Amino acid sequence: MSGISSPNLHTNPQASPDAAARIRPDQWHLGYLKVGEAHRISRGEGVVVAVADTGVDPHQDLRENLLAGTTTISGTPGDGRKDLNSHGTSMAGLIAAHGRSDGTGALGIAPQAKILPIQSSGANNAGTADDLALGIDFAIAHGAGVICVSSVGGASPELIRAVKAAVSANVVVVAAAGNAPKDSYVGYPAREQGVIGVGGINRLGDHASVSVVGPDVDIVAPAVDIYSTSYRGKYSKGTGTSSATAIVAGAAALIRSKYPNLPAQEVAHRLTATAIDKGPPGRDDQYGYGVIDLVAALTADVPPLGFETSSVTAPASTAAANKNKDNDNSTARGLATLGVLLAAGGGYLAWRRRRRGDDPPPRISR
């Protein structure tokens, strides 16, 4: 069975008295994505996000949102709330870190969402596709509305079954595209029908060189120099599509909180329909449908699947801002820890097929 290894490049500075004060300004993606404005609309309350990864340490910026989960690694007891690698804690922090009462500490995209930690990879990121499959099954059974699978690579029959089960169970499934040069094409489960494949951009909003390209990339998010929580009270800095995927997982939680009755495939549709187009007009292999736009995804008038119009109406503030800016070999390979958010619902299968062949008109590029 396939092994798991980490492609995200992390440094873990020692915890220090001023580390919590420094981390928030370093989280450049918060300003870029207008997270503060998005939080006035939704903060992810009532949504459970499963993080299948190396476990999640109860970091002080995150612990209030951390549920008891599980480990799927044979012979390893625990409830998922232990991380000897940092990757899983970093992903969880990007999704749901609540920070501290004085406004310091790390902040997640959905700081009122709950994290369901699933340790499917060990301290060295070693795991199997079947361990990941068990983790996905656990997430479905324990009410996850979103699954962040921080891995990409080979797939076993059990993993394929589990991912399809999540899609059918109305779980939002999002997966990382992969990291170059180790990965040369979009891996599994990002390429599975019904899964949101996530690529990355840099600080300038351009394609991140580390991000794999291909026809299964659906959307992109910040992926370079991304700061988050780490184990033992420390913080991390990561570059890779892991981080981008965790950010998209948080975005899905915001949408599911604001629109609790919206099916998973409509959550995915809302994310891609409101994305800010980059590269060639319409969908392309670098950016997918574009850069995630949290505020538009929460507020735009997005017709449901099957009733699309010729355009998506963005909220006035977003449209104006965009106008101003305009003017001025997988089954043999291991699963690499990347960060993957899962988008589910049977209709999402049709969503990917239809939107591959019928791209929406592009929005103004950031």
mmCIF file of C-alpha atoms in Angstrom:
data_model
loop_
_atom_site.group_PDB
_atom_site.id
_atom_site.type_symbol
_atom_site.label_atom_id
_atom_site.label_comp_id
_atom_site.label_asym_id
_atom_site.label_seq_id
_atom_site.Cartn_x
_atom_site.Cartn_y
_atom_site.Cartn_z
ATOM 1 C CA MET A 1 0.000 0.000 0.000
ATOM 2 C CA SER A 2 1.040 3.562 -0.581
ATOM 3 C CA GLY A 3 3.121 5.552 1.878
ATOM 4 C CA ILE A 4 2.510 9.149 2.897
ATOM 5 C CA SER A 5 5.093 11.919 3.004
ATOM 6 C CA SER A 6 4.941 15.677 3.480
ATOM 7 C CA PRO A 7 5.525 18.044 0.542
ATOM 8 C CA ASN A 8 4.811 21.171 2.575
ATOM 9 C CA LEU A 9 7.989 22.994 3.602
ATOM 10 C CA HIS A 10 7.673 24.001 7.254
ATOM 11 C CA THR A 11 9.864 25.832 9.691
ATOM 12 C CA ASN A 12 8.831 25.704 13.318
ATOM 13 C CA PRO A 13 10.216 28.586 15.376
ATOM 14 C CA GLN A 14 10.422 28.081 19.101
ATOM 15 C CA ALA A 15 7.461 29.328 21.075
ATOM 16 C CA SER A 16 8.372 32.669 22.651
ATOM 17 C CA PRO A 17 6.494 35.358 24.574
ATOM 18 C CA ASP A 18 6.143 37.557 21.505
ATOM 19 C CA ALA A 19 5.462 34.778 18.985
ATOM 20 C CA ALA A 20 1.697 35.120 19.393
ATOM 21 C CA ALA A 21 1.953 38.845 18.711
ATOM 22 C CA ARG A 22 4.031 38.336 15.576
ATOM 23 C CA ILE A 23 2.021 35.556 13.937
ATOM 24 C CA ARG A 24 -1.100 37.524 12.975
ATOM 25 C CA PRO A 25 0.725 40.182 10.906
ATOM 26 C CA ASP A 26 2.662 37.388 9.196
ATOM 27 C CA GLN A 27 -0.582 35.769 8.026
ATOM 28 C CA TRP A 28 -0.655 37.777 4.800
ATOM 29 C CA HIS A 29 -3.397 35.624 3.336
ATOM 30 C CA LEU A 30 -5.906 37.078 5.822
ATOM 31 C CA GLY A 31 -5.709 40.533 4.281
ATOM 32 C CA TYR A 32 -5.422 39.243 0.747
ATOM 33 C CA LEU A 33 -8.644 37.248 1.115
ATOM 34 C CA LYS A 34 -10.465 39.965 3.107
ATOM 35 C CA VAL A 35 -11.038 37.543 5.952
ATOM 36 C CA GLY A 36 -12.119 40.300 8.322
ATOM 37 C CA GLU A 37 -14.939 41.297 5.972
ATOM 38 C CA ALA A 38 -15.928 37.657 5.508
ATOM 39 C CA HIS A 39 -16.085 37.170 9.284
ATOM 40 C CA ARG A 40 -18.734 39.855 9.538
ATOM 41 C CA ILE A 41 -20.903 37.535 7.463
ATOM 42 C CA SER A 42 -19.924 34.053 8.684
ATOM 43 C CA ARG A 43 -17.393 32.524 11.078
ATOM 44 C CA GLY A 44 -18.140 28.852 10.482
ATOM 45 C CA GLU A 45 -20.341 28.245 13.504
ATOM 46 C CA GLY A 46 -22.067 24.851 13.570
ATOM 47 C CA VAL A 47 -19.773 23.185 11.021
ATOM 48 C CA VAL A 48 -17.427 20.266 11.728
ATOM 49 C CA VAL A 49 -14.315 20.028 9.548
ATOM 50 C CA ALA A 50 -12.472 16.709 9.633
ATOM 51 C CA VAL A 51 -8.700 16.974 9.223
ATOM 52 C CA ALA A 52 -7.201 13.645 8.126
ATOM 53 C CA ASP A 53 -3.500 14.222 8.626
ATOM 54 C CA THR A 54 -0.756 13.737 11.230
ATOM 55 C CA GLY A 55 -3.067 14.537 14.137
ATOM 56 C CA VAL A 56 -3.791 17.922 15.687
ATOM 57 C CA ASP A 57 -2.009 19.243 18.751
ATOM 58 C CA PRO A 58 -4.200 21.199 21.227
ATOM 59 C CA HIS A 59 -2.471 24.504 20.490
ATOM 60 C CA GLN A 60 -3.632 27.399 22.645
ATOM 61 C CA ASP A 61 -4.864 29.280 19.546
ATOM 62 C CA LEU A 62 -6.961 26.302 18.470
ATOM 63 C CA ARG A 63 -7.878 24.078 21.403
ATOM 64 C CA GLU A 64 -11.345 25.514 22.034
ATOM 65 C CA ASN A 65 -12.397 24.288 18.586
ATOM 66 C CA LEU A 66 -10.737 20.871 18.826
ATOM 67 C CA LEU A 67 -12.977 17.835 19.224
ATOM 68 C CA ALA A 68 -11.957 14.308 20.148
ATOM 69 C CA GLY A 69 -11.271 12.328 16.988
ATOM 70 C CA THR A 70 -9.392 9.120 16.270
ATOM 71 C CA THR A 71 -6.277 7.505 14.898
ATOM 72 C CA THR A 72 -6.515 5.015 12.070
ATOM 73 C CA ILE A 73 -2.887 3.874 12.240
ATOM 74 C CA SER A 74 -2.720 0.258 13.358
ATOM 75 C CA GLY A 75 -1.245 -0.143 16.839
ATOM 76 C CA THR A 76 -1.397 3.589 17.576
ATOM 77 C CA PRO A 77 -3.958 4.473 20.256
ATOM 78 C CA GLY A 78 -5.356 7.954 20.622
ATOM 79 C CA ASP A 79 -8.147 10.348 19.729
ATOM 80 C CA GLY A 80 -6.294 12.379 17.100
ATOM 81 C CA ARG A 81 -5.307 15.158 19.509
ATOM 82 C CA LYS A 82 -1.587 14.538 19.256
ATOM 83 C CA ASP A 83 0.783 15.628 16.505
ATOM 84 C CA LEU A 84 4.484 14.845 16.374
ATOM 85 C CA ASN A 85 4.949 16.274 12.881
ATOM 86 C CA SER A 86 3.240 19.720 12.821
ATOM 87 C CA HIS A 87 1.501 19.352 9.461
ATOM 88 C CA GLY A 88 -1.920 18.421 10.794
ATOM 89 C CA THR A 89 -1.843 21.166 13.432
ATOM 90 C CA SER A 90 -0.888 23.677 10.747
ATOM 91 C CA MET A 91 -3.823 22.662 8.554
ATOM 92 C CA ALA A 92 -6.246 22.771 11.467
ATOM 93 C CA GLY A 93 -5.031 26.244 12.431
ATOM 94 C CA LEU A 94 -5.554 27.582 8.929
ATOM 95 C CA ILE A 95 -9.104 26.286 9.042
ATOM 96 C CA ALA A 96 -10.278 27.127 12.553
ATOM 97 C CA ALA A 97 -7.697 28.814 14.798
ATOM 98 C CA HIS A 98 -9.523 31.251 17.085
ATOM 99 C CA GLY A 99 -6.480 33.168 18.279
ATOM 100 C CA ARG A 100 -6.431 34.858 21.671
ATOM 101 C CA SER A 101 -8.702 37.283 23.450
ATOM 102 C CA ASP A 102 -6.286 40.183 22.945
ATOM 103 C CA GLY A 103 -6.331 39.800 19.159
ATOM 104 C CA THR A 104 -3.002 38.016 18.925
ATOM 105 C CA GLY A 105 -2.245 34.443 17.922
ATOM 106 C CA ALA A 106 -3.106 32.633 14.710
ATOM 107 C CA LEU A 107 -6.490 33.154 13.058
ATOM 108 C CA GLY A 108 -8.257 30.632 10.849
ATOM 109 C CA ILE A 109 -10.642 31.161 7.965
ATOM 110 C CA ALA A 110 -13.551 29.748 10.008
ATOM 111 C CA PRO A 111 -12.701 30.449 13.676
ATOM 112 C CA GLN A 112 -15.990 29.120 15.035
ATOM 113 C CA ALA A 113 -15.903 25.818 13.148
ATOM 114 C CA LYS A 114 -14.961 22.642 14.999
ATOM 115 C CA ILE A 115 -12.025 20.446 14.025
ATOM 116 C CA LEU A 116 -12.418 16.659 14.045
ATOM 117 C CA PRO A 117 -8.805 15.393 14.136
ATOM 118 C CA ILE A 118 -7.998 12.125 12.402
ATOM 119 C CA GLN A 119 -4.461 10.811 12.649
ATOM 120 C CA SER A 120 -4.020 8.882 9.429
ATOM 121 C CA SER A 121 -0.287 9.651 9.069
ATOM 122 C CA GLY A 122 2.501 9.232 11.600
ATOM 123 C CA ALA A 123 5.266 11.524 12.811
ATOM 124 C CA ASN A 124 7.218 10.965 9.586
ATOM 125 C CA ASN A 125 4.053 11.295 7.442
ATOM 126 C CA ALA A 126 4.114 7.555 6.856
ATOM 127 C CA GLY A 127 0.691 6.055 6.330
ATOM 128 C CA THR A 128 -1.365 4.163 3.822
ATOM 129 C CA ALA A 129 -4.218 4.836 1.473
ATOM 130 C CA ASP A 130 -6.312 2.445 3.532
ATOM 131 C CA ASP A 131 -5.545 4.390 6.727
ATOM 132 C CA LEU A 132 -6.831 7.485 4.988
ATOM 133 C CA ALA A 133 -9.927 5.589 3.835
ATOM 134 C CA LEU A 134 -10.695 4.625 7.440
ATOM 135 C CA GLY A 135 -10.312 8.266 8.416
ATOM 136 C CA ILE A 136 -12.790 9.392 5.784
ATOM 137 C CA ASP A 137 -15.261 6.744 6.945
ATOM 138 C CA PHE A 138 -14.873 8.030 10.514
ATOM 139 C CA ALA A 139 -15.493 11.599 9.394
ATOM 140 C CA ILE A 140 -18.692 10.633 7.581
ATOM 141 C CA ALA A 141 -19.949 8.683 10.584
ATOM 142 C CA HIS A 142 -19.231 11.541 12.994
ATOM 143 C CA GLY A 143 -21.028 14.329 11.196
ATOM 144 C CA ALA A 144 -18.281 16.158 9.328
ATOM 145 C CA GLY A 145 -19.651 18.682 6.855
ATOM 146 C CA VAL A 146 -16.220 19.202 5.304
ATOM 147 C CA ILE A 147 -13.245 16.846 5.096
ATOM 148 C CA CYS A 148 -9.747 18.253 4.720
ATOM 149 C CA VAL A 149 -7.587 15.402 3.458
ATOM 150 C CA SER A 150 -3.987 16.608 3.508
ATOM 151 C CA SER A 151 -2.644 14.043 1.087
ATOM 152 C CA VAL A 152 -2.266 13.232 -2.567
ATOM 153 C CA GLY A 153 -0.812 10.318 -4.469
ATOM 154 C CA GLY A 154 -1.765 6.723 -5.061
ATOM 155 C CA ALA A 155 -5.208 5.305 -4.363
ATOM 156 C CA SER A 156 -6.310 1.924 -3.083
ATOM 157 C CA PRO A 157 -9.750 0.432 -3.827
ATOM 158 C CA GLU A 158 -10.730 1.221 -0.219
ATOM 159 C CA LEU A 159 -9.719 4.857 -0.534
ATOM 160 C CA ILE A 160 -11.619 5.261 -3.792
ATOM 161 C CA ARG A 161 -14.679 3.717 -2.138
ATOM 162 C CA ALA A 162 -14.381 5.995 0.905
ATOM 163 C CA VAL A 163 -14.018 9.185 -1.142
ATOM 164 C CA LYS A 164 -17.020 8.285 -3.260
ATOM 165 C CA ALA A 165 -18.963 7.523 -0.072
ATOM 166 C CA ALA A 166 -18.142 10.991 1.263
ATOM 167 C CA VAL A 167 -19.310 12.579 -1.972
ATOM 168 C CA SER A 168 -22.557 10.618 -1.811
ATOM 169 C CA ALA A 169 -23.034 11.531 1.872
ATOM 170 C CA ASN A 170 -23.239 15.274 1.162
ATOM 171 C CA VAL A 171 -19.811 16.018 2.613
ATOM 172 C CA VAL A 172 -17.760 18.793 1.033
ATOM 173 C CA VAL A 173 -14.574 17.103 -0.165
ATOM 174 C CA VAL A 174 -11.612 19.274 -1.288
ATOM 175 C CA ALA A 175 -8.185 17.889 -2.245
ATOM 176 C CA ALA A 176 -4.734 19.281 -2.948
ATOM 177 C CA ALA A 177 -3.451 19.194 -6.509
ATOM 178 C CA GLY A 178 0.122 18.318 -5.499
ATOM 179 C CA ASN A 179 3.525 19.979 -5.250
ATOM 180 C CA ALA A 180 6.148 20.270 -7.983
ATOM 181 C CA PRO A 181 8.715 19.006 -8.683
ATOM 182 C CA LYS A 182 7.948 15.887 -6.653
ATOM 183 C CA ASP A 183 4.491 15.626 -8.199
ATOM 184 C CA SER A 184 4.156 16.066 -11.935
ATOM 185 C CA TYR A 185 0.382 15.854 -12.258
ATOM 186 C CA VAL A 186 -2.721 16.149 -10.092
ATOM 187 C CA GLY A 187 -2.849 13.211 -7.706
ATOM 188 C CA TYR A 188 -5.544 11.379 -5.810
ATOM 189 C CA PRO A 189 -8.073 12.213 -4.446
ATOM 190 C CA ALA A 190 -8.076 15.636 -6.158
ATOM 191 C CA ARG A 191 -8.726 14.013 -9.512
ATOM 192 C CA GLU A 192 -11.726 12.024 -8.268
ATOM 193 C CA GLN A 193 -15.102 13.092 -9.612
ATOM 194 C CA GLY A 194 -16.870 15.187 -6.997
ATOM 195 C CA VAL A 195 -13.722 16.390 -5.217
ATOM 196 C CA ILE A 196 -12.605 20.023 -5.345
ATOM 197 C CA GLY A 197 -9.016 20.053 -6.614
ATOM 198 C CA VAL A 198 -7.008 22.920 -5.095
ATOM 199 C CA GLY A 199 -3.945 24.641 -6.526
ATOM 200 C CA GLY A 200 -1.902 27.527 -5.160
ATOM 201 C CA ILE A 201 -0.967 31.159 -5.755
ATOM 202 C CA ASN A 202 1.816 33.352 -4.362
ATOM 203 C CA ARG A 203 1.679 36.719 -2.583
ATOM 204 C CA LEU A 204 1.133 38.516 -5.901
ATOM 205 C CA GLY A 205 -1.856 36.358 -6.772
ATOM 206 C CA ASP A 206 0.063 34.559 -9.509
ATOM 207 C CA HIS A 207 0.464 30.831 -9.984
ATOM 208 C CA ALA A 208 2.775 29.402 -7.325
ATOM 209 C CA SER A 209 5.629 27.498 -8.929
ATOM 210 C CA VAL A 210 5.189 24.718 -6.378
ATOM 211 C CA SER A 211 1.601 24.067 -7.461
ATOM 212 C CA VAL A 212 0.938 21.206 -9.872
ATOM 213 C CA VAL A 213 -1.220 22.050 -12.891
ATOM 214 C CA GLY A 214 -3.764 19.965 -14.731
ATOM 215 C CA PRO A 215 -7.407 19.539 -15.778
ATOM 216 C CA ASP A 216 -8.480 18.566 -12.252
ATOM 217 C CA VAL A 217 -7.524 21.898 -10.665
ATOM 218 C CA ASP A 218 -10.811 23.604 -9.786
ATOM 219 C CA ILE A 219 -9.766 26.596 -7.677
ATOM 220 C CA VAL A 220 -6.654 28.200 -6.188
ATOM 221 C CA ALA A 221 -5.788 29.877 -2.882
ATOM 222 C CA PRO A 222 -2.682 31.285 -1.156
ATOM 223 C CA ALA A 223 0.058 28.667 -0.881
ATOM 224 C CA VAL A 224 3.373 30.487 -0.331
ATOM 225 C CA ASP A 225 4.812 31.524 3.061
ATOM 226 C CA ILE A 226 1.635 30.634 4.915
ATOM 227 C CA TYR A 227 1.861 30.965 8.712
ATOM 228 C CA SER A 228 -0.214 28.865 11.077
ATOM 229 C CA THR A 229 -0.170 26.914 14.323
ATOM 230 C CA SER A 230 2.280 24.105 15.045
ATOM 231 C CA TYR A 231 2.813 21.466 17.714
ATOM 232 C CA ARG A 232 4.045 22.181 21.255
ATOM 233 C CA GLY A 233 2.656 25.701 21.220
ATOM 234 C CA LYS A 234 4.822 26.824 18.315
ATOM 235 C CA TYR A 235 3.975 28.288 14.917
ATOM 236 C CA SER A 236 4.742 27.140 11.398
ATOM 237 C CA LYS A 237 5.537 28.599 8.007
ATOM 238 C CA GLY A 238 4.551 26.471 5.020
ATOM 239 C CA THR A 239 4.656 26.568 1.246
ATOM 240 C CA GLY A 240 2.582 24.093 -0.713
ATOM 241 C CA THR A 241 -0.898 23.202 -1.856
ATOM 242 C CA SER A 242 -1.551 21.805 1.634
ATOM 243 C CA SER A 243 -2.036 25.327 2.906
ATOM 244 C CA ALA A 244 -4.204 26.363 -0.042
ATOM 245 C CA THR A 245 -6.442 23.360 0.520
ATOM 246 C CA ALA A 246 -6.898 24.056 4.215
ATOM 247 C CA ILE A 247 -7.878 27.625 3.334
ATOM 248 C CA VAL A 248 -10.488 26.330 0.892
ATOM 249 C CA ALA A 249 -11.725 23.924 3.577
ATOM 250 C CA GLY A 250 -12.244 26.899 5.846
ATOM 251 C CA ALA A 251 -14.095 28.715 3.072
ATOM 252 C CA ALA A 252 -16.417 25.752 2.629
ATOM 253 C CA ALA A 253 -17.119 25.851 6.373
ATOM 254 C CA LEU A 254 -18.062 29.547 6.133
ATOM 255 C CA ILE A 255 -20.512 28.778 3.334
ATOM 256 C CA ARG A 256 -22.025 25.752 5.079
ATOM 257 C CA SER A 257 -22.527 27.850 8.207
ATOM 258 C CA LYS A 258 -24.267 30.699 6.368
ATOM 259 C CA TYR A 259 -26.282 28.364 4.122
ATOM 260 C CA PRO A 260 -26.855 25.269 6.307
ATOM 261 C CA ASN A 261 -29.314 23.676 3.893
ATOM 262 C CA LEU A 262 -27.127 24.112 0.820
ATOM 263 C CA PRO A 263 -26.072 20.731 -0.642
ATOM 264 C CA ALA A 264 -22.361 20.065 -0.891
ATOM 265 C CA GLN A 265 -22.340 20.270 -4.661
ATOM 266 C CA GLU A 266 -23.878 23.748 -4.418
ATOM 267 C CA VAL A 267 -21.165 24.759 -1.946
ATOM 268 C CA ALA A 268 -18.580 23.718 -4.540
ATOM 269 C CA HIS A 269 -20.529 25.507 -7.267
ATOM 270 C CA ARG A 270 -20.650 28.707 -5.186
ATOM 271 C CA LEU A 271 -16.884 28.582 -4.634
ATOM 272 C CA THR A 272 -16.031 28.183 -8.311
ATOM 273 C CA ALA A 273 -18.772 30.444 -9.701
ATOM 274 C CA THR A 274 -17.537 33.375 -7.585
ATOM 275 C CA ALA A 275 -13.797 32.742 -8.010
ATOM 276 C CA ILE A 276 -11.774 35.590 -9.530
ATOM 277 C CA ASP A 277 -10.621 34.514 -12.970
ATOM 278 C CA LYS A 278 -6.880 34.372 -13.667
ATOM 279 C CA GLY A 279 -4.880 33.353 -16.710
ATOM 280 C CA PRO A 280 -6.760 32.675 -19.957
ATOM 281 C CA PRO A 281 -10.484 33.552 -19.800
ATOM 282 C CA GLY A 282 -12.508 30.809 -18.169
ATOM 283 C CA ARG A 283 -11.147 27.678 -16.559
ATOM 284 C CA ASP A 284 -7.490 26.793 -17.150
ATOM 285 C CA ASP A 285 -5.071 24.200 -15.812
ATOM 286 C CA GLN A 286 -3.075 26.616 -13.617
ATOM 287 C CA TYR A 287 -5.842 28.487 -11.819
ATOM 288 C CA GLY A 288 -8.895 26.317 -12.365
ATOM 289 C CA TYR A 289 -11.882 28.672 -12.241
ATOM 290 C CA GLY A 290 -9.814 31.261 -10.412
ATOM 291 C CA VAL A 291 -8.742 32.599 -7.026
ATOM 292 C CA ILE A 292 -11.095 31.978 -4.136
ATOM 293 C CA ASP A 293 -13.147 35.046 -3.160
ATOM 294 C CA LEU A 294 -14.559 34.583 0.346
ATOM 295 C CA VAL A 295 -16.839 37.616 0.401
ATOM 296 C CA ALA A 296 -18.340 36.939 -3.012
ATOM 297 C CA ALA A 297 -18.814 33.251 -2.154
ATOM 298 C CA LEU A 298 -20.845 34.308 0.886
ATOM 299 C CA THR A 299 -22.864 37.113 -0.684
ATOM 300 C CA ALA A 300 -23.111 36.824 -4.478
ATOM 301 C CA ASP A 301 -26.329 35.902 -6.225
ATOM 302 C CA VAL A 302 -25.365 32.462 -7.538
ATOM 303 C CA PRO A 303 -28.116 30.599 -9.423
ATOM 304 C CA PRO A 304 -28.253 26.915 -8.481
ATOM 305 C CA LEU A 305 -26.823 24.238 -10.700
ATOM 306 C CA GLY A 306 -28.924 23.726 -13.782
ATOM 307 C CA PHE A 307 -30.180 27.313 -13.655
ATOM 308 C CA GLU A 308 -26.980 29.204 -14.398
ATOM 309 C CA THR A 309 -27.293 32.570 -16.127
ATOM 310 C CA SER A 310 -24.710 34.154 -18.384
ATOM 311 C CA SER A 311 -23.047 35.796 -15.390
ATOM 312 C CA VAL A 312 -22.759 35.728 -11.624
ATOM 313 C CA THR A 313 -23.804 38.911 -9.832
ATOM 314 C CA ALA A 314 -21.146 39.858 -7.309
ATOM 315 C CA PRO A 315 -22.022 42.145 -4.393
ATOM 316 C CA ALA A 316 -21.579 45.805 -5.244
ATOM 317 C CA SER A 317 -18.540 46.319 -3.019
ATOM 318 C CA THR A 318 -16.692 43.373 -4.541
ATOM 319 C CA ALA A 319 -17.572 44.340 -8.096
ATOM 320 C CA ALA A 320 -16.383 47.887 -7.521
ATOM 321 C CA ALA A 321 -13.136 46.751 -5.966
ATOM 322 C CA ASN A 322 -12.458 44.436 -8.871
ATOM 323 C CA LYS A 323 -13.189 47.210 -11.373
ATOM 324 C CA ASN A 324 -10.745 49.532 -9.637
ATOM 325 C CA LYS A 325 -8.033 46.914 -9.663
ATOM 326 C CA ASP A 326 -8.640 46.278 -13.319
ATOM 327 C CA ASN A 327 -8.169 49.916 -14.138
ATOM 328 C CA ASP A 328 -5.021 50.581 -12.191
ATOM 329 C CA ASN A 329 2.161 6.941 -12.211
ATOM 330 C CA SER A 330 -0.062 7.607 -9.184
ATOM 331 C CA THR A 331 -1.127 4.170 -7.876
ATOM 332 C CA ALA A 332 2.519 3.243 -7.322
ATOM 333 C CA ARG A 333 3.417 6.518 -5.651
ATOM 334 C CA GLY A 334 2.845 7.339 -2.003
ATOM 335 C CA LEU A 335 0.275 9.747 -0.669
ATOM 336 C CA ALA A 336 2.088 13.043 -0.110
ATOM 337 C CA THR A 337 0.753 15.250 2.653
ATOM 338 C CA LEU A 338 -0.679 18.278 0.890
ATOM 339 C CA GLY A 339 -3.954 19.373 2.425
ATOM 340 C CA VAL A 340 -7.186 18.402 0.766
ATOM 341 C CA LEU A 341 -10.712 19.592 1.313
ATOM 342 C CA LEU A 342 -13.469 17.257 0.211
ATOM 343 C CA ALA A 343 -16.626 18.433 -1.542
ATOM 344 C CA ALA A 344 -19.530 16.025 -1.662
ATOM 345 C CA GLY A 345 -23.064 15.464 -2.850
ATOM 346 C CA GLY A 346 -24.021 13.245 -5.750
ATOM 347 C CA GLY A 347 -24.921 16.194 -7.949
ATOM 348 C CA TYR A 348 -21.370 17.519 -7.706
ATOM 349 C CA LEU A 349 -20.305 14.799 -10.111
ATOM 350 C CA ALA A 350 -22.489 16.396 -12.742
ATOM 351 C CA TRP A 351 -21.147 19.797 -11.665
ATOM 352 C CA ARG A 352 -17.593 18.898 -12.562
ATOM 353 C CA ARG A 353 -18.553 17.272 -15.862
ATOM 354 C CA ARG A 354 -20.810 20.116 -16.942
ATOM 355 C CA ARG A 355 -18.526 22.954 -15.920
ATOM 356 C CA ARG A 356 -15.538 21.354 -17.593
ATOM 357 C CA GLY A 357 -17.360 21.747 -20.900
ATOM 358 C CA ASP A 358 -19.319 24.926 -20.210
ATOM 359 C CA ASP A 359 -17.085 27.425 -18.430
ATOM 360 C CA PRO A 360 -18.687 30.495 -16.834
ATOM 361 C CA PRO A 361 -17.767 33.911 -18.191
ATOM 362 C CA PRO A 362 -14.617 35.189 -16.478
ATOM 363 C CA ARG A 363 -14.681 37.733 -13.706
ATOM 364 C CA ILE A 364 -12.110 40.513 -13.552
ATOM 365 C CA SER A 365 -8.665 39.182 -12.742
ATOM 366 C CA ARG A 366 -7.035 40.138 -9.459
#
